[in-house]
Amino acid sequence: MGVVLALAVLLVPGLVIGRQTTDFAAKAKALDAQVIVESKKSPQLLVNLTYLSDMIGPRLTGSPALVRANDWTADKMKAYGLVNVHKEPWLIPEGWERGYATGRIIDPDHGFKLSLASMGWSPGTAGKVEGEVVIFAAKESSELEAFRGKLKGKIILRGAPSKLTPIEEVDKGSLFADGLPKKDKDKAPKANFEGKMAFMKDQERFLQEEGVIAVLSDAGKHLGLLVTTGSWSTGDRPASTKKVASLSVAHEHYALLYRLASRPAPAKTRVELDVSNKFVPGPVKVYNTVGEIRGAERPEEFVVVGAHLDSWDLGQGSLDNGCGSCVVLETARILAKMQPPKRTIRFILFSGEEQGLYGSKAYVKQHEEELPRISAALVHDTGTGKVTGLGWMSNREALAPIMEAELGSIKEMGVTKLCIAGFGGSDHATFDKVGVPGCAFHQEIAGYRFGHHSQADTLDLVREPDLQQGTQVMAIAALRFANRAELLPRSAPKKP
Ligand SMILES: [Zn+2]
């Protein structure tokens, strides 16, 4: 029994209990039905995602395209009837523009052209450069010393090629087992992550000191797909701290380089690289787009519905996270047509997510005073696939019975798991850290492993019916939480 029903039992005498309870359930069901009818009525979701993908294009944090996307989404929110629509500025230390990246094998001298891409916020090379390719296999900071004095002027391969999942298996199973990325399932996720970050920093400093020309990593995907990621640490000016070009190489080409570099001496493998990227002097102003539907009874309390609008730039950012962004817009469009909810529903399209959830971190800092009045933060950020579950970051014991009571009806829509462990890699996690129940949807894979951060993240992979279902789940969940008697129970808030 949910808190709403428990209160009804306590406060309302006799026969009225039954009628009130039924009225409440019937009213909620009627709202669900209205959401579903509205979502099927208009092709707006796909129209929006097509415009965002094809006309605005990839939306790197700090880029003019992302600002255009901020303006366009703000206009959409206004057109749908949202109020308090605005762009909320925050700062990044430096912007970054991708230039070109070419590479070819010159020893053996067949001139094989390598397929590669710069990591985000990587510097370029000093024009056309040549270097010997060596394997660098350190996995923790204590192993770095063994390479001291051996890497000057070298192009290094970061370890052995990845063991890829067979291609016919890539789109099967689930992205997250029990809420955690599969490979980390058996490890303590926090220690694992923090240890890895510390090693990455030590390694970066070491390779720079040793005078390495470039670091090559395996893109780890099939059929020549590349990958990009990358960031800066808080407070860093990346242009002054990053001196070594960092590139991802198509898996098949990386494996070739690894085989060549594994040959015994005196065989040498040499590569020519020419990489050009540009840092944009900062601080650079970037924005989160914000708009809301005011609550009719408790406007000072909120439910946050969010997704990140920024993307990487090898593809169009359609899956990651044009899908989520357009689900948020579509949820706004539908809910704005309905009776105002009890609480305010605030729609936020974050930026800087891909570099470390920086936009949502800026948001909770700027809104510290409001945090105790936010009931939940709901996020859609795993591409186009159907929603199958609600992943909550913490306090699941208290949340589980409430989800069963409030959202039992969405099981019919294929959302069979209403309160499972959430993954940490999106903006809901920022809210959860400061005490606001944070939930990201678990979704079917639906091409996500191919598209994620690669040049295949395009409109082609989008499945409209799945996004329609995602919108229905988002709208229904947001409405239920906004209309609930109480805020959702929270864990102890920590300082942002
Ligand atoms: Zn994403």
mmCIF file of N, CA, C and O in Angstrom, residues 425-474:
data_model
loop_
_atom_site.group_PDB
_atom_site.id
_atom_site.type_symbol
_atom_site.label_atom_id
_atom_site.label_comp_id
_atom_site.label_asym_id
_atom_site.label_seq_id
_atom_site.Cartn_x
_atom_site.Cartn_y
_atom_site.Cartn_z
ATOM 1 N N GLY A 425 26.093 6.649 -14.633
ATOM 2 C CA GLY A 425 26.692 7.509 -15.655
ATOM 3 C C GLY A 425 25.809 8.556 -16.288
ATOM 4 O O GLY A 425 26.011 8.895 -17.447
ATOM 5 N N SER A 426 24.843 9.101 -15.587
ATOM 6 C CA SER A 426 24.095 10.208 -16.189
ATOM 7 C C SER A 426 23.635 11.187 -15.107
ATOM 8 O O SER A 426 23.950 11.017 -13.928
ATOM 9 N N ASP A 427 22.896 12.214 -15.531
ATOM 10 C CA ASP A 427 22.653 13.366 -14.655
ATOM 11 C C ASP A 427 21.783 13.083 -13.425
ATOM 12 O O ASP A 427 21.844 13.830 -12.451
ATOM 13 N N HIS A 428 20.980 12.018 -13.469
ATOM 14 C CA HIS A 428 20.185 11.664 -12.279
ATOM 15 C C HIS A 428 21.091 11.395 -11.082
ATOM 16 O O HIS A 428 20.727 11.638 -9.944
ATOM 17 N N ALA A 429 22.312 10.868 -11.368
ATOM 18 C CA ALA A 429 23.249 10.518 -10.295
ATOM 19 C C ALA A 429 23.687 11.768 -9.529
ATOM 20 O O ALA A 429 23.912 11.718 -8.315
ATOM 21 N N THR A 430 23.801 12.885 -10.239
ATOM 22 C CA THR A 430 24.176 14.146 -9.588
ATOM 23 C C THR A 430 23.123 14.535 -8.554
ATOM 24 O O THR A 430 23.447 14.983 -7.457
ATOM 25 N N PHE A 431 21.852 14.370 -8.924
ATOM 26 C CA PHE A 431 20.767 14.719 -7.997
ATOM 27 C C PHE A 431 20.762 13.746 -6.818
ATOM 28 O O PHE A 431 20.571 14.152 -5.674
ATOM 29 N N ASP A 432 20.961 12.477 -7.124
ATOM 30 C CA ASP A 432 20.921 11.488 -6.050
ATOM 31 C C ASP A 432 21.994 11.757 -4.997
ATOM 32 O O ASP A 432 21.770 11.581 -3.806
ATOM 33 N N LYS A 433 23.156 12.207 -5.460
ATOM 34 C CA LYS A 433 24.271 12.502 -4.539
ATOM 35 C C LYS A 433 23.912 13.595 -3.543
ATOM 36 O O LYS A 433 24.469 13.652 -2.459
ATOM 37 N N VAL A 434 22.994 14.502 -3.928
ATOM 38 C CA VAL A 434 22.618 15.583 -3.015
ATOM 39 C C VAL A 434 21.258 15.299 -2.359
ATOM 40 O O VAL A 434 20.603 16.208 -1.853
ATOM 41 N N GLY A 435 20.847 14.021 -2.395
ATOM 42 C CA GLY A 435 19.681 13.610 -1.608
ATOM 43 C C GLY A 435 18.374 13.514 -2.361
ATOM 44 O O GLY A 435 17.380 13.065 -1.824
ATOM 45 N N VAL A 436 18.341 13.929 -3.641
ATOM 46 C CA VAL A 436 17.106 13.846 -4.435
ATOM 47 C C VAL A 436 17.040 12.461 -5.079
ATOM 48 O O VAL A 436 17.974 12.085 -5.788
ATOM 49 N N PRO A 437 15.967 11.683 -4.855
ATOM 50 C CA PRO A 437 15.899 10.370 -5.500
ATOM 51 C C PRO A 437 16.135 10.482 -7.013
ATOM 52 O O PRO A 437 15.412 11.209 -7.698
ATOM 53 N N GLY A 438 17.172 9.803 -7.497
ATOM 54 C CA GLY A 438 17.549 9.904 -8.910
ATOM 55 C C GLY A 438 17.280 8.604 -9.641
ATOM 56 O O GLY A 438 17.662 7.535 -9.176
ATOM 57 N N CYS A 439 16.614 8.714 -10.791
ATOM 58 C CA CYS A 439 16.231 7.513 -11.542
ATOM 59 C C CYS A 439 16.585 7.679 -13.010
ATOM 60 O O CYS A 439 16.273 8.700 -13.618
ATOM 61 N N ALA A 440 17.283 6.680 -13.578
ATOM 62 C CA ALA A 440 17.481 6.643 -15.033
ATOM 63 C C ALA A 440 16.796 5.391 -15.549
ATOM 64 O O ALA A 440 16.842 4.343 -14.908
ATOM 65 N N PHE A 441 16.175 5.502 -16.708
ATOM 66 C CA PHE A 441 15.463 4.369 -17.279
ATOM 67 C C PHE A 441 16.446 3.317 -17.773
ATOM 68 O O PHE A 441 17.481 3.649 -18.363
ATOM 69 N N HIS A 442 16.110 2.065 -17.531
ATOM 70 C CA HIS A 442 16.820 0.971 -18.196
ATOM 71 C C HIS A 442 16.081 0.715 -19.504
ATOM 72 O O HIS A 442 14.864 0.739 -19.532
ATOM 73 N N GLN A 443 16.859 0.489 -20.569
ATOM 74 C CA GLN A 443 16.239 0.367 -21.887
ATOM 75 C C GLN A 443 16.802 -0.829 -22.639
ATOM 76 O O GLN A 443 17.901 -1.305 -22.325
ATOM 77 N N GLU A 444 16.055 -1.282 -23.631
ATOM 78 C CA GLU A 444 16.580 -2.317 -24.522
ATOM 79 C C GLU A 444 17.804 -1.744 -25.248
ATOM 80 O O GLU A 444 17.894 -0.532 -25.458
ATOM 81 N N ILE A 445 18.734 -2.612 -25.663
ATOM 82 C CA ILE A 445 19.992 -2.125 -26.253
ATOM 83 C C ILE A 445 19.757 -1.413 -27.592
ATOM 84 O O ILE A 445 20.213 -0.294 -27.791
ATOM 85 N N ALA A 446 19.052 -2.071 -28.477
ATOM 86 C CA ALA A 446 18.605 -1.447 -29.732
ATOM 87 C C ALA A 446 19.699 -0.634 -30.434
ATOM 88 O O ALA A 446 19.522 0.549 -30.724
ATOM 89 N N GLY A 447 20.839 -1.277 -30.679
ATOM 90 C CA GLY A 447 21.889 -0.602 -31.453
ATOM 91 C C GLY A 447 22.798 0.308 -30.647
ATOM 92 O O GLY A 447 23.732 0.905 -31.186
ATOM 93 N N TYR A 448 22.536 0.414 -29.350
ATOM 94 C CA TYR A 448 23.284 1.396 -28.552
ATOM 95 C C TYR A 448 24.780 1.104 -28.524
ATOM 96 O O TYR A 448 25.592 2.025 -28.551
ATOM 97 N N ARG A 449 25.150 -0.189 -28.475
ATOM 98 C CA ARG A 449 26.594 -0.497 -28.388
ATOM 99 C C ARG A 449 27.322 -0.115 -29.670
ATOM 100 O O ARG A 449 28.496 0.196 -29.639
ATOM 101 N N PHE A 450 26.623 -0.159 -30.809
ATOM 102 C CA PHE A 450 27.251 0.277 -32.062
ATOM 103 C C PHE A 450 27.332 1.804 -32.104
ATOM 104 O O PHE A 450 28.345 2.396 -32.429
ATOM 105 N N GLY A 451 26.214 2.430 -31.772
ATOM 106 C CA GLY A 451 26.118 3.875 -31.954
ATOM 107 C C GLY A 451 26.845 4.702 -30.903
ATOM 108 O O GLY A 451 27.328 5.797 -31.204
ATOM 109 N N HIS A 452 26.938 4.170 -29.699
ATOM 110 C CA HIS A 452 27.432 4.953 -28.567
ATOM 111 C C HIS A 452 28.793 5.595 -28.849
ATOM 112 O O HIS A 452 29.788 4.891 -29.039
ATOM 113 N N HIS A 453 28.836 6.922 -28.911
ATOM 114 C CA HIS A 453 30.061 7.709 -29.094
ATOM 115 C C HIS A 453 30.795 7.416 -30.403
ATOM 116 O O HIS A 453 31.974 7.745 -30.540
ATOM 117 N N SER A 454 30.122 6.778 -31.361
ATOM 118 C CA SER A 454 30.795 6.457 -32.628
ATOM 119 C C SER A 454 30.173 7.254 -33.774
ATOM 120 O O SER A 454 29.169 7.951 -33.586
ATOM 121 N N GLN A 455 30.750 7.091 -34.961
ATOM 122 C CA GLN A 455 30.215 7.801 -36.128
ATOM 123 C C GLN A 455 28.873 7.209 -36.566
ATOM 124 O O GLN A 455 28.198 7.781 -37.428
ATOM 125 N N ALA A 456 28.477 6.055 -35.978
ATOM 126 C CA ALA A 456 27.182 5.448 -36.318
ATOM 127 C C ALA A 456 26.057 5.960 -35.422
ATOM 128 O O ALA A 456 24.936 5.475 -35.510
ATOM 129 N N ASP A 457 26.346 6.935 -34.563
ATOM 130 C CA ASP A 457 25.262 7.508 -33.745
ATOM 131 C C ASP A 457 24.478 8.487 -34.598
ATOM 132 O O ASP A 457 24.657 9.704 -34.518
ATOM 133 N N THR A 458 23.622 7.922 -35.447
ATOM 134 C CA THR A 458 22.854 8.731 -36.402
ATOM 135 C C THR A 458 21.369 8.402 -36.308
ATOM 136 O O THR A 458 20.969 7.447 -35.637
ATOM 137 N N LEU A 459 20.589 9.160 -37.038
ATOM 138 C CA LEU A 459 19.131 9.012 -37.019
ATOM 139 C C LEU A 459 18.677 7.617 -37.475
ATOM 140 O O LEU A 459 17.611 7.154 -37.100
ATOM 141 N N ASP A 460 19.515 6.970 -38.298
ATOM 142 C CA ASP A 460 19.167 5.640 -38.807
ATOM 143 C C ASP A 460 18.805 4.648 -37.724
ATOM 144 O O ASP A 460 18.009 3.739 -37.939
ATOM 145 N N LEU A 461 19.443 4.751 -36.576
ATOM 146 C CA LEU A 461 19.249 3.748 -35.527
ATOM 147 C C LEU A 461 17.992 4.012 -34.691
ATOM 148 O O LEU A 461 17.623 3.212 -33.846
ATOM 149 N N VAL A 462 17.347 5.142 -34.945
ATOM 150 C CA VAL A 462 16.214 5.534 -34.091
ATOM 151 C C VAL A 462 14.954 4.729 -34.404
ATOM 152 O O VAL A 462 14.622 4.502 -35.571
ATOM 153 N N ARG A 463 14.273 4.284 -33.366
ATOM 154 C CA ARG A 463 13.004 3.548 -33.516
ATOM 155 C C ARG A 463 11.893 4.359 -32.865
ATOM 156 O O ARG A 463 11.800 4.427 -31.637
ATOM 157 N N GLU A 464 11.049 4.916 -33.690
ATOM 158 C CA GLU A 464 10.011 5.820 -33.195
ATOM 159 C C GLU A 464 9.063 5.185 -32.167
ATOM 160 O O GLU A 464 8.793 5.798 -31.131
ATOM 161 N N PRO A 465 8.546 3.958 -32.427
ATOM 162 C CA PRO A 465 7.596 3.398 -31.441
ATOM 163 C C PRO A 465 8.228 3.223 -30.054
ATOM 164 O O PRO A 465 7.554 3.408 -29.037
ATOM 165 N N ASP A 466 9.506 2.888 -30.020
ATOM 166 C CA ASP A 466 10.173 2.706 -28.721
ATOM 167 C C ASP A 466 10.281 4.032 -27.971
ATOM 168 O O ASP A 466 10.139 4.088 -26.748
ATOM 169 N N LEU A 467 10.534 5.096 -28.716
ATOM 170 C CA LEU A 467 10.640 6.411 -28.067
ATOM 171 C C LEU A 467 9.274 6.902 -27.605
ATOM 172 O O LEU A 467 9.153 7.606 -26.604
ATOM 173 N N GLN A 468 8.253 6.509 -28.352
ATOM 174 C CA GLN A 468 6.889 6.849 -27.939
ATOM 175 C C GLN A 468 6.588 6.173 -26.595
ATOM 176 O O GLN A 468 6.063 6.802 -25.677
ATOM 177 N N GLN A 469 6.984 4.904 -26.482
ATOM 178 C CA GLN A 469 6.788 4.199 -25.207
ATOM 179 C C GLN A 469 7.592 4.878 -24.109
ATOM 180 O O GLN A 469 7.105 5.077 -22.998
ATOM 181 N N GLY A 470 8.826 5.275 -24.429
ATOM 182 C CA GLY A 470 9.667 5.948 -23.437
ATOM 183 C C GLY A 470 9.034 7.243 -22.942
ATOM 184 O O GLY A 470 9.068 7.566 -21.757
ATOM 185 N N THR A 471 8.411 7.972 -23.881
ATOM 186 C CA THR A 471 7.722 9.217 -23.518
ATOM 187 C C THR A 471 6.536 8.936 -22.611
ATOM 188 O O THR A 471 6.308 9.639 -21.619
ATOM 189 N N GLN A 472 5.780 7.890 -22.957
ATOM 190 C CA GLN A 472 4.609 7.562 -22.133
ATOM 191 C C GLN A 472 5.035 7.227 -20.709
ATOM 192 O O GLN A 472 4.436 7.682 -19.733
ATOM 193 N N VAL A 473 6.118 6.447 -20.590
ATOM 194 C CA VAL A 473 6.606 6.069 -19.253
ATOM 195 C C VAL A 473 7.065 7.320 -18.499
ATOM 196 O O VAL A 473 6.738 7.515 -17.321
ATOM 197 N N MET A 474 7.807 8.184 -19.194
ATOM 198 C CA MET A 474 8.311 9.400 -18.558
ATOM 199 C C MET A 474 7.147 10.278 -18.086
ATOM 200 O O MET A 474 7.131 10.769 -16.948
#
